[in-house]
Amino acid sequence: MRIPNHIGIIPDGNRRWSVKMGLTKEKGYNMGLYPGVKLFKMCKELGVKELTYYGFTMDNTKRPSIQTKAFTNACIKAVEMLAKEDASLLVVGNTDSPMFPRELLPYTKRKEFGKGGMKVNFLVNYGWEWDLYNIASNKSSIKGSIKNSICYYLNSYDVSRVDLIIRWGGMRRLSGFLPVQSIYSDFYVVDDYWPDFKPEHLHDALSWYDKQDITLGG
Amino acid sequence: MRIPNHIGIIPDGNRRWSVKMGLTKEKGYNMGLYPGVKLFKMCKELGVKELTYYGFTMDNTKRPSIQTKAFTNACIKAVEMLAKEDASLLVVGNTDSPMFPRELLPYTKRKEFGKGGMKVNFLVNYGWEWDLYNIASNKSSIKGSIKNSICYYLNSYDVSRVDLIIRWGGMRRLSGFLPVQSIYSDFYVVDDYWPDFKPEHLHDALSWYDKQDITLGG
């Protein structure tokens, strides 16, 4: 089976899961922690080289503060859990804003944990405009191949092209997830909510990806 | 029914349709012309305000020249057919390259045809890097809201945010289609090839879109 080098994860449906369980909306975020680590271990075993989790976006922080606090805390815990594994970890997001949690500042330079290995990126207080904005500051340096240069000047420059994006929770939209790196990504949607993660979700996504014809426009 | 303001069309599967019909690959492109006009008329009747067709990309022009010529000619014919309807027409793409057809240069400023009306955009020799590259040339002008400013400095600045993208031919990827305007687009995939367009495809896409919860990240 052809395994994607880089998988993007959009772990959506936490609030809808909470409502389904009769809980208040913010309760679902912590239920996504175990699935996140489980998925990391499965990808490592399969030989995936890079994994990017969509933590939260600058747009998401417009939500009620009880929810904002809950997903921020869940992201902090998730990153701390991944830092106990063997991984090359990086948190990417707008650190100039008060919505970026101070606890995650030490992770904003890529660092090897344990024996290192798979690159794991975690988007925290990420914004697509923020990501592209840096292009504007580097006009004089952008020469030669436009394509390579633009990728180099993204704020997310250390995140590679994504081969497969898996979104939980049934929505068929990218919601600002790495617009440049996802140009040619294959997009697989799981209807179940993220806290209801099952290993079959990943297996099904990979079987589907194995059948896709990758042309990159050629 | 909630009708999207702006629909993006990725008319894929022309080559696979040709092979299925026992024809050489380039034959399918002309078979997409009638579907394109039919779809335009249906959208107009439904009250859609803007429609964007993905003609071809700079990446696509790396294909064998018999195919490149065939899809370029089909795009020229398509734009000329739409110019006979009531529409506000604009062709968007990299005109500095020899792959941009001279015949379409007159359409690269938006112009009203017939009684005007629905905005219709046609991407011809479009490239996502080309679209974003202009941001780099306008550093000094980009002030205030990042979001609004970045959109303003896209080469496709006159194309609005896309609400619904419909892709024919079964592939679940955006392939570089307007990365900024498609940030929050809902993405509907039709398995049939574009030359096999049926009105039901649009109706099914719109019924699906009607059930989506549009949050824009909030």
Coordinates of C-alpha atoms in Angstrom, one line a residue:
Chain A
M1 CA 0.0 0.0 0.0
R2 CA 1.2 3.5 -0.9
I3 CA 1.5 5.4 2.4
P4 CA 1.2 9.2 2.3
N5 CA 4.3 11.0 3.4
H6 CA 2.4 13.7 5.2
I7 CA -1.1 13.5 6.7
G8 CA -3.1 16.5 7.9
I9 CA -5.7 15.9 10.6
I10 CA -8.8 18.1 11.1
P11 CA -10.3 16.8 14.4
D12 CA -13.7 18.3 14.1
G13 CA -17.0 17.5 15.8
N14 CA -16.0 17.9 19.4
R15 CA -18.9 20.3 20.2
R16 CA -21.5 18.2 18.4
W17 CA -20.2 15.1 20.2
S18 CA -20.8 16.9 23.5
V19 CA -24.3 17.8 22.6
K20 CA -25.0 14.3 21.4
M21 CA -23.8 13.1 24.9
G22 CA -26.0 15.6 26.7
L23 CA -23.0 17.6 27.9
T24 CA -22.2 21.3 27.5
K25 CA -20.4 22.1 24.3
E26 CA -16.9 22.6 25.7
K27 CA -16.7 19.2 27.3
G28 CA -15.7 17.3 24.1
Y29 CA -12.3 18.8 23.6
N30 CA -10.6 16.7 26.2
M31 CA -12.1 13.6 24.7
G32 CA -10.0 14.2 21.7
L33 CA -6.7 13.7 23.5
Y34 CA -6.5 10.0 23.6
P35 CA -7.5 9.7 19.9
G36 CA -4.7 12.1 19.0
V37 CA -2.0 10.0 20.6
K38 CA -3.5 6.8 19.3
L39 CA -3.5 8.2 15.8
F40 CA 0.1 9.4 16.2
K41 CA 1.2 5.9 17.2
M42 CA -0.6 4.3 14.3
C43 CA 0.9 6.7 11.8
K44 CA 4.4 6.1 13.2
E45 CA 4.0 2.3 12.8
L46 CA 2.8 2.7 9.3
G47 CA 5.8 4.7 8.3
V48 CA 4.1 8.1 7.8
K49 CA 6.9 10.8 7.8
E50 CA 5.0 13.9 8.9
L51 CA 1.7 14.5 10.7
T52 CA 0.0 17.9 11.2
Y53 CA -2.9 18.4 13.6
Y54 CA -5.3 21.4 13.2
G55 CA -5.4 22.6 16.8
F56 CA -7.3 25.9 16.7
T57 CA -7.4 29.0 14.5
M58 CA -7.5 32.7 15.1
D59 CA -11.1 32.6 13.7
N60 CA -12.0 29.9 16.3
T61 CA -11.0 32.3 19.2
K62 CA -14.1 34.4 18.4
R63 CA -16.2 31.7 20.1
P64 CA -17.5 32.0 23.7
S65 CA -14.6 32.1 26.2
I66 CA -15.6 28.9 28.0
Q67 CA -15.1 27.1 24.7
T68 CA -11.9 29.0 23.8
K69 CA -10.4 28.1 27.1
A70 CA -11.4 24.4 26.8
F71 CA -9.8 23.9 23.3
T72 CA -6.7 25.9 24.3
N73 CA -6.2 23.7 27.3
A74 CA -6.8 20.6 25.3
C75 CA -4.1 21.7 22.8
I76 CA -1.6 22.4 25.6
K77 CA -2.3 18.9 27.0
A78 CA -2.0 17.3 23.5
V79 CA 1.3 18.9 22.8
E80 CA 2.7 17.8 26.2
M81 CA 1.5 14.3 25.6
L82 CA 3.2 14.1 22.2
A83 CA 6.4 15.5 23.8
K84 CA 6.5 12.3 25.8
E85 CA 6.7 10.2 22.6
D86 CA 9.5 9.9 20.1
A87 CA 8.8 12.8 17.7
S88 CA 10.2 15.9 16.1
L89 CA 7.7 18.4 17.3
L90 CA 6.8 21.9 16.2
V91 CA 3.9 24.2 17.2
V92 CA 3.0 26.7 14.4
G93 CA 0.8 29.8 15.0
N94 CA 0.6 33.4 15.7
T95 CA 2.5 34.0 18.9
D96 CA 2.0 37.8 18.8
S97 CA -1.6 37.4 20.0
P98 CA -2.7 37.0 23.6
M99 CA -4.7 33.9 22.4
F100 CA -1.5 32.0 21.9
P101 CA -0.9 30.0 25.1
R102 CA 2.4 30.9 26.8
E103 CA 2.8 27.2 27.8
L104 CA 3.5 26.3 24.1
L105 CA 6.1 29.0 23.4
P106 CA 9.0 26.5 24.0
Y107 CA 7.6 24.3 21.2
T108 CA 7.7 27.0 18.5
K109 CA 11.1 25.9 17.3
R110 CA 11.2 22.3 16.0
K111 CA 12.7 20.0 18.7
E112 CA 13.4 16.3 18.9
F113 CA 11.7 14.5 21.8
G114 CA 12.7 11.0 22.9
K115 CA 14.4 9.3 20.0
G116 CA 13.0 11.9 17.6
G117 CA 11.6 10.5 14.3
M118 CA 8.3 11.5 12.7
K119 CA 7.8 15.2 12.2
V120 CA 4.7 16.3 14.1
N121 CA 3.2 19.8 13.6
F122 CA 0.5 21.3 15.7
L123 CA -1.3 24.4 14.5
V124 CA -2.2 26.6 17.4
N125 CA -3.8 30.0 17.0
Y126 CA -3.1 29.5 13.3
G127 CA -4.5 31.8 10.6
W128 CA -4.3 31.5 6.9
E129 CA -3.8 35.3 6.5
W130 CA -1.2 35.2 9.2
D131 CA 0.5 32.4 7.3
L132 CA 0.6 34.2 4.0
Y133 CA 1.3 37.7 5.4
N134 CA 5.0 37.0 5.7
I135 CA 5.2 36.8 1.9
A136 CA 4.6 40.5 1.8
S137 CA 7.6 41.2 3.9
N138 CA 10.1 39.5 1.7
K139 CA 9.6 40.9 -1.7
S140 CA 13.2 41.6 -2.3
S141 CA 14.2 38.1 -1.4
I142 CA 11.7 36.3 -3.6
K143 CA 13.5 35.5 -6.8
G144 CA 13.8 32.6 -9.2
S145 CA 11.1 29.9 -8.9
I146 CA 8.0 31.6 -7.6
K147 CA 6.6 28.3 -6.3
N148 CA 9.7 27.4 -4.1
S149 CA 10.1 31.0 -2.9
I150 CA 6.5 31.5 -1.8
C151 CA 6.7 28.2 0.2
Y152 CA 9.9 29.4 1.8
Y153 CA 8.4 32.7 3.0
L154 CA 5.2 31.2 4.6
N155 CA 5.1 31.5 8.3
S156 CA 4.5 27.7 8.1
Y157 CA 7.6 27.2 6.0
D158 CA 8.8 24.2 8.0
V159 CA 5.5 22.3 7.2
S160 CA 5.7 20.2 4.0
R161 CA 3.1 19.7 1.2
V162 CA 0.3 17.6 2.6
D163 CA -0.6 14.4 0.7
L164 CA -3.8 13.4 2.5
I165 CA -6.1 15.5 4.7
I166 CA -8.5 13.6 7.0
R167 CA -11.4 15.5 8.5
W168 CA -13.7 14.1 11.1
G169 CA -17.2 15.4 11.8
G170 CA -18.6 15.2 8.3
M171 CA -17.9 18.8 7.0
R172 CA -16.4 18.9 3.5
R173 CA -14.3 22.1 3.8
L174 CA -10.7 22.9 4.6
S175 CA -11.5 25.9 7.0
G176 CA -8.2 27.6 6.3
F177 CA -6.0 24.6 6.9
L178 CA -2.6 25.4 5.3
P179 CA -3.9 26.8 2.0
V180 CA -0.5 26.5 0.2
Q181 CA 0.5 23.0 1.5
S182 CA -3.0 21.6 0.8
I183 CA -3.1 22.7 -2.9
Y184 CA -2.9 19.1 -4.2
S185 CA -4.0 17.3 -1.0
D186 CA -6.5 14.5 -1.3
F187 CA -9.3 15.1 1.1
Y188 CA -11.1 12.3 3.0
V189 CA -14.0 13.0 5.3
V190 CA -15.1 10.8 8.2
D191 CA -18.7 11.4 9.3
D192 CA -18.1 10.3 12.9
Y193 CA -17.1 13.0 15.4
W194 CA -13.4 13.2 16.4
P195 CA -13.9 11.9 20.0
D196 CA -15.5 8.8 18.4
F197 CA -12.2 8.1 16.6
K198 CA -11.7 4.4 15.6
P199 CA -8.6 2.9 14.0
E200 CA -10.8 1.9 11.0
H201 CA -11.2 5.6 10.2
L202 CA -7.5 5.8 9.4
H203 CA -7.4 2.4 7.7
D204 CA -10.3 3.4 5.5
A205 CA -8.8 6.8 4.6
L206 CA -5.5 5.0 3.6
S207 CA -7.2 2.4 1.5
W208 CA -9.1 5.2 -0.3
Y209 CA -5.8 7.2 -0.7
D210 CA -4.1 4.2 -2.2
K211 CA -6.6 4.2 -5.1
Q212 CA -6.1 7.9 -5.9
D213 CA -4.2 8.9 -9.0
I214 CA -1.7 11.5 -8.0
T215 CA -0.9 13.9 -10.9
L216 CA -0.1 17.3 -9.3
G217 CA -1.9 18.8 -12.3
G218 CA 0.3 17.1 -14.9
Chain B
M1 CA -33.6 26.7 -0.3
R2 CA -30.4 28.7 0.6
I3 CA -28.6 29.3 -2.7
P4 CA -24.9 30.0 -2.6
N5 CA -23.8 33.4 -3.8
H6 CA -20.7 32.1 -5.5
I7 CA -20.2 28.6 -7.0
G8 CA -16.8 27.3 -8.2
I9 CA -16.8 24.7 -11.0
I10 CA -14.0 22.2 -11.4
P11 CA -15.0 20.4 -14.7
D12 CA -12.7 17.4 -14.4
G13 CA -12.8 14.0 -16.1
N14 CA -12.6 15.0 -19.8
R15 CA -9.7 12.7 -20.6
R16 CA -11.1 9.8 -18.7
W17 CA -14.4 10.3 -20.5
S18 CA -12.6 10.1 -23.8
V19 CA -10.8 6.9 -22.9
K20 CA -14.2 5.4 -21.7
M21 CA -15.6 6.3 -25.1
G22 CA -12.7 4.7 -27.0
L23 CA -11.4 8.1 -28.2
T24 CA -8.0 9.7 -27.8
K25 CA -7.6 11.7 -24.6
E26 CA -7.9 15.2 -26.0
K27 CA -11.3 14.6 -27.6
G28 CA -13.3 15.1 -24.4
Y29 CA -12.7 18.8 -23.9
N30 CA -15.1 20.0 -26.6
M31 CA -17.8 17.8 -25.0
G32 CA -17.6 20.1 -22.0
L33 CA -18.8 23.2 -23.8
Y34 CA -22.5 22.5 -23.9
P35 CA -22.6 21.5 -20.2
G36 CA -20.8 24.7 -19.3
V37 CA -23.5 26.9 -21.0
K38 CA -26.3 24.7 -19.6
L39 CA -24.9 25.1 -16.1
F40 CA -24.6 28.9 -16.5
K41 CA -28.2 29.1 -17.5
M42 CA -29.4 27.0 -14.6
C43 CA -27.3 29.1 -12.1
K44 CA -28.7 32.3 -13.5
E45 CA -32.3 31.1 -13.1
L46 CA -31.6 30.0 -9.5
G47 CA -30.3 33.4 -8.6
V48 CA -26.6 32.6 -8.1
K49 CA -24.7 35.8 -8.2
E50 CA -21.2 34.6 -9.3
L51 CA -19.9 31.6 -11.1
T52 CA -16.2 30.6 -11.5
Y53 CA -15.0 28.0 -14.0
Y54 CA -11.6 26.3 -13.6
G55 CA -10.4 26.4 -17.2
F56 CA -6.8 25.3 -17.1
T57 CA -3.7 25.9 -14.9
M58 CA -0.1 26.7 -15.5
D59 CA 0.6 23.2 -14.2
N60 CA -1.8 21.6 -16.7
T61 CA 0.2 23.1 -19.6
K62 CA 3.0 20.6 -18.9
R63 CA 0.8 17.9 -20.5
P64 CA 1.4 16.7 -24.1
S65 CA 0.8 19.6 -26.6
I66 CA -2.1 17.9 -28.4
Q67 CA -3.9 18.0 -25.1
T68 CA -2.8 21.5 -24.2
K69 CA -4.0 22.8 -27.6
A70 CA -7.3 21.0 -27.2
F71 CA -8.1 22.4 -23.7
T72 CA -6.9 25.9 -24.7
N73 CA -9.2 25.9 -27.7
A74 CA -12.1 24.6 -25.6
C75 CA -11.6 27.5 -23.2
I76 CA -11.6 30.0 -26.0
K77 CA -14.8 28.6 -27.4
A78 CA -16.4 28.5 -23.9
V79 CA -15.6 32.2 -23.2
E80 CA -16.9 33.2 -26.6
M81 CA -20.1 31.2 -26.0
L82 CA -20.6 32.9 -22.6
A83 CA -20.0 36.3 -24.2
K84 CA -23.2 35.7 -26.2
E85 CA -25.2 35.4 -22.9
D86 CA -26.2 38.1 -20.4
A87 CA -23.2 38.1 -18.1
S88 CA -20.5 40.2 -16.5
L89 CA -17.5 38.3 -17.8
L90 CA -13.8 38.2 -16.6
V91 CA -10.9 35.9 -17.6
V92 CA -8.3 35.6 -14.8
G93 CA -4.8 34.1 -15.5
N94 CA -1.2 34.7 -16.2
T95 CA -1.1 36.7 -19.4
D96 CA 2.7 37.1 -19.4
S97 CA 3.2 33.5 -20.5
P98 CA 2.9 32.2 -24.1
M99 CA 0.4 29.6 -22.9
F100 CA -2.2 32.3 -22.4
P101 CA -4.3 32.4 -25.5
R102 CA -4.2 35.8 -27.3
E103 CA -7.9 35.4 -28.2
L104 CA -8.8 35.9 -24.6
L105 CA -6.8 39.0 -23.8
P106 CA -9.9 41.3 -24.5
Y107 CA -11.7 39.5 -21.6
T108 CA -9.1 40.1 -18.9
K109 CA -10.9 43.3 -17.8
R110 CA -14.4 42.6 -16.5
K111 CA -17.0 43.5 -19.1
E112 CA -20.8 43.3 -19.3
F113 CA -22.2 41.3 -22.2
G114 CA -25.8 41.4 -23.3
K115 CA -27.8 42.8 -20.4
G116 CA -25.0 41.9 -17.9
G117 CA -26.0 40.3 -14.7
M118 CA -24.3 37.3 -13.0
K119 CA -20.5 37.6 -12.6
V120 CA -18.8 34.9 -14.5
N121 CA -15.1 34.2 -14.0
F122 CA -13.1 31.9 -16.1
L123 CA -9.6 30.8 -14.9
V124 CA -7.2 30.5 -17.9
N125 CA -3.5 29.7 -17.4
Y126 CA -4.2 30.3 -13.8
G127 CA -1.6 29.4 -11.1
W128 CA -2.0 29.6 -7.3
E129 CA 1.6 30.8 -7.0
W130 CA 1.0 33.4 -9.7
D131 CA -2.2 34.5 -7.8
L132 CA -0.3 34.9 -4.5
Y133 CA 2.8 36.4 -5.9
N134 CA 1.4 39.9 -6.2
I135 CA 1.1 40.1 -2.4
A136 CA 4.9 40.2 -2.3
S137 CA 4.9 43.3 -4.5
N138 CA 2.7 45.4 -2.2
K139 CA 4.2 45.2 1.2
S140 CA 4.1 48.9 1.7
S141 CA 0.4 49.1 0.8
I142 CA -0.7 46.3 3.1
K143 CA -2.0 47.9 6.3
G144 CA -4.9 47.5 8.6
S145 CA -6.9 44.3 8.4
I146 CA -4.5 41.6 7.1
K147 CA -7.4 39.6 5.8
N148 CA -9.0 42.3 3.6
S149 CA -5.6 43.5 2.4
I150 CA -4.4 40.1 1.3
C151 CA -7.5 39.5 -0.7
Y152 CA -7.1 42.9 -2.3
Y153 CA -3.6 42.2 -3.5
L154 CA -4.4 38.8 -5.0
N155 CA -4.1 38.7 -8.8
S156 CA -7.6 37.3 -8.6
Y157 CA -8.8 40.2 -6.4
D158 CA -12.0 40.6 -8.5
V159 CA -13.1 37.1 -7.6
S160 CA -15.1 36.8 -4.4
R161 CA -15.1 34.2 -1.6
V162 CA -16.5 30.9 -3.0
D163 CA -19.4 29.4 -1.1
L164 CA -19.7 26.0 -2.9
I165 CA -17.2 24.2 -5.1
I166 CA -18.5 21.4 -7.3
R167 CA -15.9 19.1 -8.8
W168 CA -16.8 16.5 -11.5
G169 CA -14.8 13.3 -12.1
G170 CA -14.6 11.9 -8.6
M171 CA -11.3 13.4 -7.4
R172 CA -11.5 14.9 -3.9
R173 CA -8.9 17.7 -4.1
L174 CA -8.8 21.4 -5.0
S175 CA -5.8 21.2 -7.3
G176 CA -4.8 24.9 -6.7
F177 CA -8.3 26.4 -7.3
L178 CA -8.3 29.9 -5.8
P179 CA -6.6 28.9 -2.5
V180 CA -7.6 32.1 -0.7
Q181 CA -11.2 32.4 -1.9
S182 CA -11.8 28.7 -1.2
I183 CA -10.7 28.8 2.5
Y184 CA -14.2 28.2 3.8
S185 CA -15.9 26.7 0.7
D186 CA -18.0 23.7 1.0
F187 CA -16.7 21.0 -1.4
Y188 CA -19.1 18.7 -3.3
V189 CA -17.8 15.9 -5.6
V190 CA -19.7 14.4 -8.5
D191 CA -18.4 11.0 -9.5
D192 CA -19.5 11.4 -13.2
Y193 CA -17.1 12.9 -15.7
W194 CA -17.8 16.5 -16.7
P195 CA -18.9 15.7 -20.3
D196 CA -21.6 13.5 -18.7
F197 CA -23.1 16.6 -16.9
K198 CA -26.7 16.2 -15.8
P199 CA -28.9 18.9 -14.2
E200 CA -29.4 16.5 -11.3
H201 CA -25.7 17.0 -10.4
L202 CA -26.3 20.7 -9.7
H203 CA -29.6 20.0 -7.9
D204 CA -28.0 17.4 -5.7
A205 CA -25.1 19.7 -4.9
L206 CA -27.4 22.5 -3.9
S207 CA -29.6 20.2 -1.7
W208 CA -26.4 19.1 0.0
Y209 CA -25.2 22.7 0.4
D210 CA -28.6 23.7 1.9
K211 CA -28.0 21.3 4.8
Q212 CA -24.5 22.6 5.6
D213 CA -23.9 24.7 8.7
I214 CA -21.9 27.7 7.6
T215 CA -19.8 29.0 10.5
L216 CA -16.7 30.5 8.9
G217 CA -14.7 29.2 11.9
G218 CA -16.9 30.9 14.5

